[in-house]
Amino acid sequence: MRDLINEIYQSISSFKVDNPATLEQFRIKFLGSKSEIKNLFGELKNVPNDQKKEVGKLLNDLRIHAESTFQDLKNTFESTTENKNKIDFSRPGEFNQVGSHHPISTVKNEIIEIFNRIGYTVSEGPEIEDDWHNFSALNFPPEHPARDMQDTFFVEKGEKEMALRTHTSSVQVRVMENTTPPIRTISPGRVYRNEAISARAHCFFHQVEGLYIDKNVSFADLKQTLLYFAQEMFGEKAQIRMRPSYFPFTEPSAEVDVSCTICNSKGCNVCKYTGWLEILGCGMVDPNVLEASGIDSTVYTGFAFGMGIERITQLKFKVNDLRMYSENDIRFLKQFTPNL
Ligand code: PHE
């Protein structure tokens, strides 16, 4: 009986199945109701009692071997034949969900690229600043009312009172302290102001500020640089105009409007029927600011400008509520997924 079990075991292993008919033959031969294995189970009663246990186990192993071999053959057989016929070549491919850049990042990168093309490097600095870099070095004397223009969040850092930077002009002070002119740099980054959150104001937003310092830099250079920027950003028909303004760190100072690209300056509710949209502040760097950072103001002059990225993004993508930028609403963000 042991020899017979062995023999059947071998023939199960070597049985060739290559079509549904031979698979069925396998099933009848080894698993069917009249199979040799079934017969052997019937004969178990004739085995001497002292060997029953051992032979029974051998028989059981044989049955398991037959069943698992059948299952394996069936699986490989089905995956190579039947499944092949199941492939539907007309079915559209499955889409990978791709993420998207946040519109603020997209516009920030575009601004950086525009200024890179005319030789500006990018500089970054800390978001928690000391009074010197955010205010004093920028010609805000202590108790000067201009400090109130930018409602500041103050934080304690050890003994020192620090502030969340209210503009990235602080980075430019750091650059001026560490570099001998010529300097041509932009500083993008997040800034904080203590404002009530609404559609038009937020307690944090993003800026790109620019600084150019060299010998003989003039207001005409500033104007031309900003016109170049406006036309690269909003199209070659864009025009700019300057209105006098005030910042402690620039003199003279101006606010810059770009012609409304939404209505072609005809007047619409975005430009409040003026044909112009305010986009940035700028001016010639005040000599006090140059001196505070160790730059000789009798040799060098410079200009600076600063813009809010949200504002530019609002004009480019017509987003009319500032809060959308930081709510992480997937329906908003999905609109900026690139078309593939
Ligand atoms: N720092 C100013 C602000 O945050 C912008 C500005 C930068 C104005 C440079 C003039 C020159 O509003």
Short mmCIF file of C-alpha atoms and ligand atoms in Angstrom, two decimals:
data_model
loop_
_atom_site.label_atom_id
_atom_site.label_comp_id
_atom_site.label_asym_id
_atom_site.label_seq_id
_atom_site.Cartn_x
_atom_site.Cartn_y
_atom_site.Cartn_z
CA MET A 1 0.00 0.00 0.00
CA ARG A 2 2.87 2.40 0.81
CA ASP A 3 4.40 1.76 -2.60
CA LEU A 4 1.10 2.45 -4.29
CA ILE A 5 0.68 5.72 -2.39
CA ASN A 6 4.18 6.75 -3.45
CA GLU A 7 3.51 5.89 -7.06
CA ILE A 8 0.31 7.95 -7.17
CA TYR A 9 2.11 10.85 -5.47
CA GLN A 10 4.71 10.84 -8.27
CA SER A 11 2.17 10.63 -11.05
CA ILE A 12 0.25 13.62 -9.59
CA SER A 13 3.45 15.68 -9.70
CA SER A 14 4.31 14.71 -13.26
CA PHE A 15 0.79 14.96 -14.76
CA LYS A 16 0.76 17.36 -17.72
CA VAL A 17 -2.19 19.73 -18.08
CA ASP A 18 -2.32 22.01 -21.12
CA ASN A 19 -6.00 22.34 -21.95
CA PRO A 20 -9.38 22.16 -20.18
CA ALA A 21 -9.80 18.49 -21.19
CA THR A 22 -6.60 17.30 -19.54
CA LEU A 23 -7.45 19.35 -16.43
CA GLU A 24 -10.75 17.47 -16.23
CA GLN A 25 -8.90 14.13 -16.68
CA PHE A 26 -6.69 15.07 -13.74
CA ARG A 27 -9.73 15.81 -11.60
CA ILE A 28 -11.44 12.46 -12.45
CA LYS A 29 -8.23 10.46 -12.01
CA PHE A 30 -7.19 11.85 -8.64
CA LEU A 31 -10.21 13.54 -7.08
CA GLY A 32 -13.27 11.89 -8.62
CA SER A 33 -15.57 9.53 -6.68
CA LYS A 34 -13.98 6.52 -8.42
CA SER A 35 -10.41 7.71 -8.12
CA GLU A 36 -7.56 5.49 -6.94
CA ILE A 37 -7.18 7.64 -3.86
CA LYS A 38 -10.85 7.12 -2.88
CA ASN A 39 -10.35 3.37 -3.34
CA LEU A 40 -7.32 3.35 -1.09
CA PHE A 41 -9.32 5.11 1.62
CA GLY A 42 -11.85 2.26 1.29
CA GLU A 43 -9.09 -0.30 1.77
CA LEU A 44 -7.79 1.34 4.91
CA LYS A 45 -9.96 -1.00 6.97
CA ASN A 46 -7.81 -3.99 5.82
CA VAL A 47 -4.58 -2.45 7.07
CA PRO A 48 -3.35 -4.04 10.33
CA ASN A 49 -4.35 -1.99 13.34
CA ASP A 50 -0.83 -1.08 14.40
CA GLN A 51 -0.13 0.48 10.97
CA LYS A 52 -3.48 2.21 10.46
CA LYS A 53 -2.44 5.47 11.96
CA GLU A 54 0.68 5.85 9.84
CA VAL A 55 -0.87 4.72 6.56
CA GLY A 56 -3.91 6.91 7.21
CA LYS A 57 -1.65 9.91 7.52
CA LEU A 58 0.17 9.05 4.27
CA LEU A 59 -3.16 8.75 2.50
CA ASN A 60 -4.35 12.03 3.86
CA ASP A 61 -1.16 13.78 2.69
CA LEU A 62 -1.70 12.26 -0.74
CA ARG A 63 -5.23 13.64 -0.92
CA ILE A 64 -4.04 17.11 0.09
CA HIS A 65 -1.28 16.93 -2.52
CA ALA A 66 -3.81 16.03 -5.23
CA GLU A 67 -6.18 18.83 -4.22
CA SER A 68 -3.56 21.55 -4.03
CA THR A 69 -1.94 20.48 -7.30
CA PHE A 70 -5.35 20.62 -8.96
CA GLN A 71 -5.95 24.12 -7.58
CA ASP A 72 -2.52 25.33 -8.74
CA LEU A 73 -2.97 23.89 -12.22
CA LYS A 74 -6.41 25.42 -12.46
CA ASN A 75 -5.13 28.86 -11.43
CA THR A 76 -2.17 28.99 -13.81
CA PHE A 77 -4.26 27.54 -16.55
CA GLU A 78 -7.03 30.12 -16.14
CA SER A 79 -4.69 33.06 -15.89
CA THR A 80 -2.92 32.12 -19.09
CA THR A 81 -5.94 31.31 -21.22
CA GLU A 82 -9.32 32.56 -20.02
CA ASN A 83 -8.03 35.83 -18.55
CA LYS A 84 -6.35 36.70 -21.78
CA ASN A 85 -9.70 36.78 -23.47
CA LYS A 86 -11.12 38.95 -20.69
CA ILE A 87 -8.81 41.95 -21.40
CA ASP A 88 -10.83 44.80 -22.85
CA PHE A 89 -8.48 46.87 -24.96
CA SER A 90 -11.06 49.60 -25.53
CA ARG A 91 -11.36 50.40 -21.83
CA PRO A 92 -9.98 53.87 -20.96
CA GLY A 93 -6.86 53.90 -18.79
CA GLU A 94 -7.09 54.55 -15.09
CA PHE A 95 -6.31 58.12 -14.04
CA ASN A 96 -3.66 58.86 -11.47
CA GLN A 97 -4.77 61.66 -9.19
CA VAL A 98 -2.13 64.34 -9.62
CA GLY A 99 -1.66 67.14 -7.15
CA SER A 100 -1.30 70.77 -8.13
CA HIS A 101 0.77 73.72 -7.13
CA HIS A 102 -1.00 76.16 -4.87
CA PRO A 103 -1.86 79.28 -6.93
CA ILE A 104 0.25 81.38 -4.53
CA SER A 105 3.27 79.19 -5.30
CA THR A 106 2.60 79.32 -9.03
CA VAL A 107 2.46 83.12 -9.04
CA LYS A 108 5.41 83.42 -6.65
CA ASN A 109 7.52 81.27 -8.98
CA GLU A 110 6.43 83.33 -11.97
CA ILE A 111 7.43 86.58 -10.23
CA ILE A 112 10.81 85.07 -9.28
CA GLU A 113 11.37 83.96 -12.87
CA ILE A 114 10.54 87.40 -14.27
CA PHE A 115 13.09 89.06 -11.99
CA ASN A 116 15.66 86.28 -12.49
CA ARG A 117 15.72 87.18 -16.16
CA ILE A 118 17.03 90.66 -15.31
CA GLY A 119 19.62 89.45 -12.84
CA TYR A 120 17.83 89.38 -9.48
CA THR A 121 18.76 86.63 -7.02
CA VAL A 122 16.42 85.29 -4.33
CA SER A 123 17.15 85.86 -0.64
CA GLU A 124 15.24 84.51 2.32
CA GLY A 125 15.24 85.25 6.03
CA PRO A 126 13.52 84.39 9.33
CA GLU A 127 9.79 84.92 9.91
CA ILE A 128 10.38 85.79 13.59
CA GLU A 129 12.35 89.03 13.50
CA ASP A 130 13.88 91.44 15.97
CA ASP A 131 12.85 95.08 16.13
CA TRP A 132 16.04 96.18 14.35
CA HIS A 133 15.48 94.26 11.12
CA ASN A 134 11.73 94.76 10.89
CA PHE A 135 11.62 98.43 12.00
CA SER A 136 14.61 100.37 13.31
CA ALA A 137 17.04 99.70 10.45
CA LEU A 138 14.23 100.67 8.07
CA ASN A 139 14.01 104.16 9.50
CA PHE A 140 11.08 103.61 11.83
CA PRO A 141 12.16 105.58 14.94
CA PRO A 142 10.82 104.25 18.27
CA GLU A 143 7.27 105.48 18.90
CA HIS A 144 6.99 106.57 15.28
CA PRO A 145 3.34 106.41 14.23
CA ALA A 146 4.31 104.56 11.04
CA ARG A 147 4.79 101.46 13.21
CA ASP A 148 1.01 101.46 13.56
CA MET A 149 0.56 101.22 9.80
CA GLN A 150 1.45 97.58 10.17
CA ASP A 151 -0.33 96.02 13.11
CA THR A 152 2.29 93.76 14.54
CA PHE A 153 2.15 90.41 16.34
CA PHE A 154 4.75 90.44 19.11
CA VAL A 155 6.22 87.25 20.55
CA GLU A 156 8.57 86.58 23.44
CA LYS A 157 11.80 84.75 22.70
CA GLY A 158 13.69 84.33 25.94
CA GLU A 159 14.31 87.80 27.33
CA LYS A 160 13.90 89.44 23.97
CA GLU A 161 10.71 90.78 22.48
CA MET A 162 10.46 89.65 18.88
CA ALA A 163 7.89 90.21 16.17
CA LEU A 164 6.40 88.15 13.38
CA ARG A 165 7.80 90.06 10.41
CA THR A 166 5.27 92.46 8.93
CA HIS A 167 7.08 92.65 5.58
CA THR A 168 10.05 90.98 3.90
CA SER A 169 11.94 94.30 3.85
CA SER A 170 13.58 92.75 6.94
CA VAL A 171 15.35 90.27 4.67
CA GLN A 172 16.71 93.13 2.58
CA VAL A 173 18.25 94.71 5.68
CA ARG A 174 20.05 91.40 6.30
CA VAL A 175 21.29 91.35 2.69
CA MET A 176 22.53 94.97 2.91
CA GLU A 177 24.36 94.20 6.16
CA ASN A 178 26.21 91.28 4.59
CA THR A 179 26.86 92.34 0.99
CA THR A 180 28.80 95.10 -0.70
CA PRO A 181 26.86 96.63 -3.60
CA PRO A 182 25.91 96.10 -6.35
CA ILE A 183 22.90 94.33 -4.85
CA ARG A 184 20.04 93.06 -6.94
CA THR A 185 17.76 90.74 -4.99
CA ILE A 186 14.16 89.80 -4.34
CA SER A 187 12.81 88.33 -1.12
CA PRO A 188 9.65 86.26 -1.32
CA GLY A 189 8.01 85.02 1.86
CA ARG A 190 5.17 84.93 4.35
CA VAL A 191 4.41 88.00 6.47
CA TYR A 192 2.02 88.61 9.37
CA ARG A 193 -0.25 91.47 10.38
CA ASN A 194 -2.77 91.69 13.15
CA GLU A 195 -5.86 92.29 11.05
CA ALA A 196 -9.41 91.02 11.36
CA ILE A 197 -9.86 88.24 8.82
CA SER A 198 -12.24 89.08 5.98
CA ALA A 199 -12.50 88.64 2.22
CA ARG A 200 -10.09 91.57 1.77
CA ALA A 201 -7.64 91.14 4.68
CA HIS A 202 -5.91 88.28 6.47
CA CYS A 203 -3.57 87.95 9.43
CA PHE A 204 -0.90 86.48 7.17
CA PHE A 205 -0.12 86.81 3.48
CA HIS A 206 2.82 86.59 1.08
CA GLN A 207 5.08 89.23 -0.37
CA VAL A 208 7.84 89.61 -2.88
CA GLU A 209 10.02 92.62 -2.17
CA GLY A 210 12.84 93.78 -4.43
CA LEU A 211 16.00 95.79 -3.82
CA TYR A 212 18.50 97.26 -6.26
CA ILE A 213 21.57 99.16 -5.02
CA ASP A 214 24.46 100.40 -7.11
CA LYS A 215 26.14 103.64 -8.19
CA ASN A 216 23.84 106.00 -10.12
CA VAL A 217 20.59 104.07 -9.69
CA SER A 218 17.76 106.48 -10.50
CA PHE A 219 14.00 106.73 -10.28
CA ALA A 220 13.89 106.14 -14.05
CA ASP A 221 15.49 102.70 -13.48
CA LEU A 222 12.76 101.92 -10.96
CA LYS A 223 10.01 102.95 -13.35
CA GLN A 224 11.44 100.91 -16.21
CA THR A 225 11.93 97.83 -14.04
CA LEU A 226 8.33 97.94 -12.83
CA LEU A 227 6.97 98.50 -16.33
CA TYR A 228 8.96 95.47 -17.51
CA PHE A 229 7.52 93.45 -14.62
CA ALA A 230 3.92 94.57 -15.29
CA GLN A 231 4.17 93.68 -18.98
CA GLU A 232 5.73 90.27 -18.32
CA MET A 233 3.08 89.51 -15.71
CA PHE A 234 -0.07 90.98 -17.28
CA GLY A 235 0.76 91.13 -21.00
CA GLU A 236 2.64 93.55 -23.21
CA LYS A 237 -0.25 96.01 -23.40
CA ALA A 238 -0.09 96.63 -19.64
CA GLN A 239 0.68 100.19 -18.58
CA ILE A 240 1.68 101.49 -15.16
CA ARG A 241 1.14 104.76 -13.34
CA MET A 242 2.65 106.03 -10.12
CA ARG A 243 0.97 107.94 -7.32
CA PRO A 244 2.94 109.67 -4.55
CA SER A 245 2.88 107.77 -1.28
CA TYR A 246 4.73 107.42 2.00
CA PHE A 247 6.97 104.68 3.47
CA PRO A 248 9.55 105.40 6.19
CA PHE A 249 12.28 103.53 4.28
CA THR A 250 11.92 105.17 0.85
CA GLU A 251 12.02 108.77 -0.33
CA PRO A 252 10.39 109.61 -2.65
CA SER A 253 7.79 106.83 -2.36
CA ALA A 254 5.06 105.80 -4.75
CA GLU A 255 2.22 103.41 -5.16
CA VAL A 256 1.99 101.70 -8.53
CA ASP A 257 -1.17 100.90 -10.43
CA VAL A 258 -1.38 98.66 -13.47
CA SER A 259 -3.95 99.23 -16.18
CA CYS A 260 -6.95 96.95 -15.64
CA THR A 261 -6.43 93.89 -17.82
CA ILE A 262 -9.88 92.57 -17.01
CA CYS A 263 -11.79 95.35 -18.82
CA ASN A 264 -8.92 96.78 -20.89
CA SER A 265 -9.17 99.96 -18.78
CA LYS A 266 -12.75 100.55 -19.89
CA GLY A 267 -13.95 100.33 -16.30
CA CYS A 268 -15.37 97.34 -14.42
CA ASN A 269 -16.23 96.42 -10.85
CA VAL A 270 -12.74 94.97 -10.21
CA CYS A 271 -11.02 98.29 -10.96
CA LYS A 272 -14.01 100.16 -9.51
CA TYR A 273 -14.51 101.89 -12.87
CA THR A 274 -11.14 103.66 -12.68
CA GLY A 275 -9.33 101.51 -15.28
CA TRP A 276 -6.44 101.02 -12.82
CA LEU A 277 -5.52 98.40 -10.20
CA GLU A 278 -3.11 98.97 -7.32
CA ILE A 279 -0.36 96.35 -7.27
CA LEU A 280 2.65 97.53 -5.27
CA GLY A 281 4.55 100.11 -3.24
CA CYS A 282 8.01 101.37 -4.09
CA GLY A 283 10.52 104.19 -3.81
CA MET A 284 14.16 105.24 -3.67
CA VAL A 285 15.88 103.74 -0.61
CA ASP A 286 16.17 106.41 2.08
CA PRO A 287 19.87 107.30 2.75
CA ASN A 288 19.24 106.61 6.47
CA VAL A 289 18.42 103.00 5.59
CA LEU A 290 21.62 102.56 3.56
CA GLU A 291 23.72 104.04 6.39
CA ALA A 292 22.02 101.89 9.06
CA SER A 293 23.22 98.80 7.18
CA GLY A 294 26.73 100.13 6.60
CA ILE A 295 26.37 101.25 2.97
CA ASP A 296 27.87 104.64 2.05
CA SER A 297 24.93 106.75 0.89
CA THR A 298 27.22 109.30 -0.75
CA VAL A 299 28.42 106.60 -3.17
CA TYR A 300 25.39 104.38 -3.62
CA THR A 301 21.70 104.86 -4.36
CA GLY A 302 19.00 102.28 -4.79
CA PHE A 303 15.34 101.52 -5.18
CA ALA A 304 13.01 99.08 -3.45
CA PHE A 305 9.56 97.76 -4.16
CA GLY A 306 7.16 95.36 -2.48
CA MET A 307 4.05 93.56 -3.60
CA GLY A 308 1.51 91.15 -2.15
CA ILE A 309 1.43 87.81 -3.98
CA GLU A 310 -2.25 87.29 -3.09
CA ARG A 311 -3.11 90.56 -4.82
CA ILE A 312 -1.32 89.57 -8.05
CA THR A 313 -2.87 86.09 -7.88
CA GLN A 314 -6.30 87.63 -7.39
CA LEU A 315 -5.85 89.66 -10.57
CA LYS A 316 -4.48 86.74 -12.57
CA PHE A 317 -6.98 84.07 -11.47
CA LYS A 318 -9.90 86.31 -10.43
CA VAL A 319 -10.05 84.95 -6.88
CA ASN A 320 -12.23 87.38 -4.98
CA ASP A 321 -11.94 86.16 -1.40
CA LEU A 322 -8.54 86.10 0.33
CA ARG A 323 -9.66 83.41 2.74
CA MET A 324 -9.83 80.82 -0.04
CA TYR A 325 -6.04 80.68 -0.21
CA SER A 326 -5.68 79.14 3.22
CA GLU A 327 -8.86 77.13 3.66
CA ASN A 328 -7.44 74.08 1.85
CA ASP A 329 -10.77 73.45 0.15
CA ILE A 330 -10.02 70.75 -2.37
CA ARG A 331 -12.65 72.14 -4.79
CA PHE A 332 -10.72 75.41 -4.92
CA LEU A 333 -7.28 73.79 -5.20
CA LYS A 334 -8.38 71.34 -7.91
CA GLN A 335 -9.05 74.21 -10.29
CA PHE A 336 -5.31 74.75 -10.49
CA THR A 337 -4.44 71.15 -11.45
CA PRO A 338 -2.52 71.32 -14.73
CA ASN A 339 -4.35 69.82 -17.71
CA LEU A 340 -2.59 66.64 -18.74
N1 PHE B 1 7.41 97.04 2.81
C1 PHE B 1 6.25 97.67 2.23
C2 PHE B 1 5.01 97.00 2.74
O1 PHE B 1 5.08 95.96 3.31
C3 PHE B 1 6.27 97.62 0.72
C4 PHE B 1 7.39 98.43 0.15
C5 PHE B 1 8.59 97.82 -0.11
C6 PHE B 1 7.23 99.73 -0.14
C7 PHE B 1 9.63 98.55 -0.65
C8 PHE B 1 8.23 100.48 -0.69
C9 PHE B 1 9.44 99.88 -0.93
O2 PHE B 1 3.95 97.47 2.56
#
